[in-house]
Each structure stands twice: as C-alpha cells, then as structure tokens.
Coordinates of C-alpha atoms in Angstrom, one line a residue:
M1 CA 11.6 13.6 -2.4
K2 CA 12.8 12.3 1.0
I3 CA 13.0 8.4 1.5
E4 CA 10.0 8.6 4.0
N5 CA 7.8 10.6 1.8
F6 CA 8.6 8.2 -1.1
N7 CA 7.8 5.3 1.1
I8 CA 4.4 6.6 2.3
V9 CA 3.3 7.4 -1.4
T10 CA 4.6 3.9 -2.6
T11 CA 3.1 2.0 0.6
F12 CA -0.4 3.4 -0.4
L13 CA 0.1 2.4 -4.0
A14 CA 1.1 -1.1 -2.8
L15 CA -2.1 -1.1 -0.7
W16 CA -4.2 -0.3 -3.7
L17 CA -2.5 -3.2 -5.4
A18 CA -3.5 -5.4 -2.5
V19 CA -7.2 -4.6 -3.2
T20 CA -7.0 -4.8 -7.0
L21 CA -4.8 -7.8 -7.7
G22 CA -5.7 -11.4 -7.0
S23 CA -4.1 -13.2 -4.2
K24 CA -1.9 -15.4 -6.5
L25 CA -0.6 -12.4 -8.4
E26 CA 0.0 -10.6 -5.3
N27 CA 2.0 -13.3 -3.9
Y28 CA 4.1 -13.6 -7.0
L29 CA 4.9 -9.9 -7.0
A30 CA 5.8 -10.3 -3.3
Y31 CA 8.2 -13.1 -4.1
F32 CA 9.9 -11.0 -7.0
L33 CA 10.4 -8.0 -4.8
I34 CA 11.8 -9.9 -1.8
L35 CA 14.1 -12.0 -4.0
S36 CA 15.3 -9.0 -6.0
I37 CA 15.6 -6.0 -3.8
G38 CA 15.0 -7.8 -0.4
I39 CA 17.9 -10.3 -1.0
L40 CA 20.0 -7.8 -2.7
H41 CA 20.2 -5.7 0.4
G42 CA 22.2 -8.3 2.1
S43 CA 24.3 -9.6 -0.6
N44 CA 27.3 -7.1 -0.2
D45 CA 27.9 -8.1 3.5
I46 CA 31.4 -9.7 2.9
R47 CA 32.5 -6.6 1.1
I48 CA 31.3 -4.4 3.9
I49 CA 32.7 -6.4 6.7
N50 CA 36.2 -6.3 4.9
K51 CA 36.0 -2.6 4.8
V52 CA 34.9 -2.4 8.4
Q53 CA 37.9 -4.5 9.6
N54 CA 40.3 -2.9 7.0
N55 CA 40.9 -6.2 5.5
G56 CA 42.7 -6.8 2.3
K57 CA 41.9 -9.6 -0.4
S58 CA 43.8 -12.2 1.7
S59 CA 41.0 -12.0 4.4
L60 CA 38.3 -12.3 1.7
K61 CA 38.2 -16.0 2.2
Q62 CA 38.0 -16.0 5.9
S63 CA 35.2 -13.5 5.7
L64 CA 33.5 -15.7 3.3
L65 CA 34.0 -18.7 5.5
G66 CA 32.8 -17.1 8.7
F67 CA 29.6 -15.9 6.7
I68 CA 28.8 -19.3 5.5
L69 CA 29.4 -20.8 8.9
I70 CA 26.9 -18.5 10.6
V71 CA 24.4 -19.3 7.8
L72 CA 25.0 -23.0 8.2
L73 CA 24.5 -22.6 12.0
G74 CA 21.3 -20.8 11.4
T75 CA 20.1 -23.5 9.0
A76 CA 21.0 -26.2 11.7
L77 CA 19.2 -24.5 14.3
F78 CA 16.0 -24.3 12.3
Y79 CA 16.4 -27.9 11.2
F80 CA 17.1 -29.5 14.7
I81 CA 15.3 -26.9 16.9
P82 CA 12.9 -25.1 14.7
A83 CA 10.7 -23.6 17.5
L84 CA 13.9 -21.9 19.0
G85 CA 15.2 -21.1 15.5
L86 CA 12.1 -19.3 14.9
V87 CA 12.0 -17.4 18.2
V88 CA 15.6 -16.2 17.9
F89 CA 14.8 -15.2 14.2
V90 CA 12.0 -13.1 15.2
L91 CA 13.9 -11.4 18.1
I92 CA 17.0 -10.7 16.1
S93 CA 14.9 -9.4 13.2
G94 CA 13.0 -7.1 15.6
Y95 CA 16.4 -5.6 16.9
H96 CA 17.7 -5.4 13.3
F97 CA 14.5 -3.5 12.0
G98 CA 14.5 -1.0 14.8
E99 CA 18.3 -0.4 14.5
Q100 CA 17.9 0.4 10.8
H101 CA 14.8 2.5 11.3
F102 CA 16.4 4.6 14.1
S103 CA 19.9 4.7 12.7
A104 CA 19.9 8.5 12.7
L105 CA 19.4 8.5 16.5
E106 CA 22.5 9.8 18.3
S107 CA 22.4 9.0 22.0
D108 CA 24.8 7.6 24.6
Y109 CA 22.0 5.9 26.6
Q110 CA 22.8 2.4 25.2
I111 CA 20.4 0.5 27.1
A112 CA 17.5 2.7 26.3
K113 CA 18.5 2.6 22.7
F114 CA 18.7 -1.0 22.5
G115 CA 15.3 -1.1 24.0
L116 CA 14.0 1.4 21.2
Y117 CA 15.3 -0.7 18.6
F118 CA 14.3 -4.1 19.9
F119 CA 10.8 -3.3 20.8
Y120 CA 10.1 -1.1 17.8
G121 CA 11.0 -4.0 15.5
C122 CA 9.4 -6.7 17.5
F123 CA 6.1 -4.6 17.6
V124 CA 6.2 -4.3 13.8
I125 CA 6.6 -8.0 13.4
F126 CA 4.0 -9.0 15.9
L127 CA 1.6 -6.4 14.5
L128 CA 2.1 -8.2 11.1
L129 CA 1.5 -11.7 12.7
F130 CA -1.5 -10.6 14.6
T131 CA -3.4 -8.9 12.0
N132 CA -2.7 -11.9 9.6
A133 CA -3.2 -14.5 12.4
L134 CA -4.5 -17.3 10.1
E135 CA -1.7 -17.4 7.7
A136 CA 0.8 -16.8 10.4
Q137 CA -0.5 -19.8 12.3
D138 CA 0.0 -22.1 9.2
I139 CA 3.6 -20.8 8.6
I140 CA 4.5 -21.2 12.3
Y141 CA 3.1 -24.6 12.5
N142 CA 4.9 -25.8 9.3
I143 CA 8.2 -24.3 10.8
A144 CA 8.0 -25.2 14.4
Q145 CA 5.0 -27.8 14.6
F146 CA 3.5 -25.4 17.1
N147 CA 0.0 -24.2 17.2
V148 CA -0.3 -20.3 17.9
D149 CA -3.7 -18.8 18.2
K150 CA -4.4 -15.2 17.9
P151 CA -4.9 -14.3 21.7
L152 CA -1.4 -15.7 22.3
L153 CA 0.0 -13.4 19.5
M154 CA -1.5 -10.5 21.4
I155 CA 0.7 -11.0 24.4
P156 CA 4.1 -10.4 22.8
L157 CA 2.4 -7.5 20.6
L158 CA 1.3 -5.7 23.9
I159 CA 4.8 -6.2 25.6
A160 CA 6.4 -4.9 22.6
G161 CA 4.1 -1.9 22.3
I162 CA 4.8 -1.0 26.0
G163 CA 8.4 -1.4 25.6
F164 CA 8.6 0.8 22.5
G165 CA 6.1 3.4 23.8
S166 CA 8.2 3.7 27.0
A167 CA 11.6 4.0 25.3
M168 CA 10.3 6.4 22.6
A169 CA 8.8 8.6 25.5
F170 CA 12.1 8.6 27.2
F171 CA 14.0 9.8 24.1
A172 CA 11.2 12.3 23.5
Y173 CA 11.6 13.6 26.9
K174 CA 15.3 13.9 26.4
G175 CA 14.7 15.9 23.2
L176 CA 16.5 13.3 21.1
L177 CA 13.4 12.3 19.2
P178 CA 11.5 15.4 18.5
K179 CA 9.3 13.9 15.7
W180 CA 8.2 11.0 17.7
Y181 CA 4.6 11.5 16.5
K182 CA 5.7 10.6 12.9
E183 CA 6.5 7.1 14.4
L184 CA 3.0 6.9 15.7
F185 CA 1.7 7.7 12.1
F186 CA 3.8 5.2 10.4
L187 CA 2.7 2.5 12.8
F188 CA -0.8 3.5 12.0
V189 CA -0.1 3.3 8.3
F190 CA 1.4 -0.3 8.8
F191 CA -1.5 -1.3 10.8
I192 CA -3.8 -0.4 7.8
V193 CA -1.7 -2.1 5.4
F194 CA -1.3 -5.4 7.3
S195 CA -5.1 -5.4 8.1
T196 CA -5.8 -4.9 4.4
A197 CA -3.2 -7.0 2.6
G198 CA -2.3 -10.7 2.9
L199 CA 0.7 -11.8 5.1
L200 CA 3.3 -12.2 2.4
W201 CA 2.3 -8.9 0.5
S202 CA 2.2 -7.0 4.0
F203 CA 5.6 -8.4 4.7
A204 CA 7.0 -7.5 1.4
I205 CA 5.6 -3.8 1.7
Y206 CA 7.4 -3.3 5.0
F207 CA 10.6 -5.3 4.2
I208 CA 11.1 -3.6 0.8
L209 CA 10.1 0.0 1.4
W210 CA 10.8 0.4 5.0
H211 CA 13.7 -1.7 5.6
S212 CA 15.7 -2.8 2.4
L213 CA 15.6 0.5 0.5
P214 CA 16.9 2.5 3.4
S215 CA 19.5 -0.3 4.1
L216 CA 20.7 -0.2 0.6
L217 CA 21.3 3.6 0.6
H218 CA 23.2 3.2 4.0
Q219 CA 25.4 0.5 2.5
I220 CA 26.1 2.3 -0.7
A221 CA 27.0 5.4 1.1
F222 CA 29.2 3.6 3.4
L223 CA 31.1 1.7 0.8
N224 CA 31.3 4.7 -1.8
G225 CA 31.2 7.7 0.4
K226 CA 28.2 8.9 -1.8
I227 CA 25.2 7.7 -3.4
T228 CA 25.4 8.2 -7.4
K229 CA 24.4 6.2 -10.4
D230 CA 27.8 4.7 -10.6
S231 CA 28.0 3.7 -6.8
I232 CA 24.5 2.0 -7.4
F233 CA 25.6 0.3 -10.3
N234 CA 28.8 -0.8 -8.7
Y235 CA 26.9 -2.1 -5.6
V236 CA 24.7 -4.3 -7.7
K237 CA 27.6 -5.6 -9.8
T238 CA 29.7 -6.7 -6.6
S239 CA 26.6 -8.1 -5.2
F240 CA 25.5 -10.2 -8.1
I241 CA 27.3 -13.6 -7.5
Y242 CA 25.8 -13.9 -3.8
W243 CA 22.4 -12.7 -4.9
F244 CA 22.4 -15.2 -7.8
I245 CA 23.4 -18.2 -5.7
S246 CA 20.7 -17.3 -3.1
V247 CA 18.0 -16.8 -5.7
V248 CA 18.8 -19.9 -7.6
G249 CA 18.8 -22.2 -4.4
L250 CA 15.4 -20.8 -3.5
F251 CA 14.1 -21.2 -6.9
L252 CA 15.0 -24.7 -7.0
F253 CA 13.1 -25.2 -3.6
F254 CA 10.2 -23.5 -5.3
I255 CA 10.0 -25.7 -8.3
Y256 CA 10.1 -28.7 -6.0
L257 CA 7.3 -27.5 -3.5
V258 CA 5.2 -25.4 -6.0
E259 CA 2.2 -27.4 -5.0
D260 CA 2.6 -26.9 -1.2
Q261 CA 2.3 -23.2 -0.7
D262 CA 2.4 -23.5 3.1
L263 CA 5.3 -25.6 3.1
F264 CA 7.3 -23.3 0.5
L265 CA 6.4 -20.2 2.9
A266 CA 7.8 -22.1 5.8
I267 CA 11.1 -22.9 3.9
F268 CA 11.1 -19.3 2.3
F269 CA 11.1 -17.6 5.8
S270 CA 13.4 -20.2 7.2
F271 CA 15.9 -19.2 4.3
L272 CA 15.5 -15.6 5.0
A273 CA 16.3 -16.3 8.6
A274 CA 19.4 -18.1 8.0
I275 CA 20.8 -15.3 5.9
T276 CA 19.5 -12.6 8.2
F277 CA 21.9 -13.8 11.0
P278 CA 25.1 -12.8 9.5
H279 CA 23.6 -9.7 8.0
V280 CA 22.5 -8.3 11.3
L281 CA 26.1 -8.5 12.5
V282 CA 27.3 -6.7 9.6
M283 CA 24.9 -3.8 9.6
S284 CA 25.5 -3.4 13.3
K285 CA 29.3 -2.7 12.3
I286 CA 28.1 -0.2 9.8
F287 CA 26.1 1.8 12.5
E288 CA 29.1 1.7 14.9
H289 CA 31.1 3.6 12.2

C-alpha cells in the first residue's frame, strides 16, 4: 500500500476516534503519538548532518554543539520575544511541511518551488488554527500574550491559499505537477478532520501521518540506502538517546503543569518549535542530496 493510501485510511480511522473518544483520552493519545513518532522523526538529525557533510566521529561533538546552540537560540527567542518566536516558528514550519510534502517534485524553478512549499505548509497550519480558533486563541495568548480573533486568522489563511493555488497552477501548467487535483482532495480531507477533531488531535493526525511518517521513510532511506526491518531498527536504536532526553524533559514539565492544560500546551508547542529550527536545516540538506 502506498504511503498516501495508508494515510487516507488511517486519517479517517483517526477521525472516527475523534468522535468516539472523550476529549481527555483523545489528548492523551495525541501526546503519546507526538512524543513517540513525532519527536522520533527528528532524533537522528546529528547523524544525518554528519553524513551530509561527510564528517567522521571527530566532528560529532561539533555537530552536537551546533544543534544544541540552535535549540537554545530558539528557546531564547520564545522566552524573550515570544510573539516573534511564534511567528518565526509558524513560517519555518510552513516551509518545512511543504518541502517534505512535495519532496518528489523535480524543478529548476527555485522561486516558484519555494513559494509552493511555503504557502502550502502555511495554508495547512492556518487552516488548522482557523477551524479550531477558540483553542488556538488560548494557546497563542499563553505563548505570546497576544489576542488573535478568528477574522484575523482568516487573513493569513487567504494569503497562503492564494499563494499556494498560484504556485500549484504554475507547476501544473508546466506539467511538473500532473496530479494536482490530489492535493486539493487532501486539503479537503484536512478541512474535514480539522473541523471535526480538537486542535491537539487534529495537529497529531497531520503531524504524524502526513509529515513525520513520510519524513522517517526519507531519513531511513538516506541513512541506509533502503528501507528494511534492520534499517528501521537501526534508526530507532541510534535515535533513542536524543529521543529519551527530549521526552523526559517534556514529561517533567507535564508533571509540574498537569493542572494547567493551556499553559502546558503553550510550553509543549514552544518545545516543538525549539527542536524544529535545527531539524528544518537538516532536512533541507537531505533534499539537496
């Protein structure tokens, strides 16, 4: 079964769970998936960057220090200028989601390709926020101390939609995106999911099924040449220490803030943002190769 077909079937299964499970159980399941598969897909970044740069073991410390430095800078940005940090996180994540989704696109139209990646990912993010505006408003306020109403979320959603539609039309016209109609169908599926499920479960469905799993397959193939049971096991084994540190750190926050769901969600997404910044750079290097 192709990954897209698997994702469609699993997405509707997750949608069924959204209307079956209670919100509390739904959120716990979302946390579990994000902390397991979601964080795992970014836990081998140092090994990947070493391979990209053909570095030996002597450069492992240098790569690790660089990775930690970027995470700390991202954390500092969220701490000192949270509103700017949130905007940067959304924009970078938008590009990253689009780059992963259209990784098979081969084109020398670099500006148009950048626009396709950027506007597609931003459209998905703002569609998620717009359809779950009340929950999104609380999280945004807890992170940035800034009130965002639903009409305001409509503005970037429209801009991203127009930008993505224009870029997709360009590549379809050039014959480089022959199955463009599938992208519209997928976005329609996302709209149904986001409109039915809560914010956290909606994010988990997209982040795990439509981003993390395809990204994991790309990374495993890049590191091992092919995808086998052994290569998957090797990926998990080499990722474990970084994954474990990340999960334990976030779990300690959860214990401390377990009574304040909104504040924990704010810290949770801030944490994801901090580890996203270096991961985006690493994945861009993979796609260059």
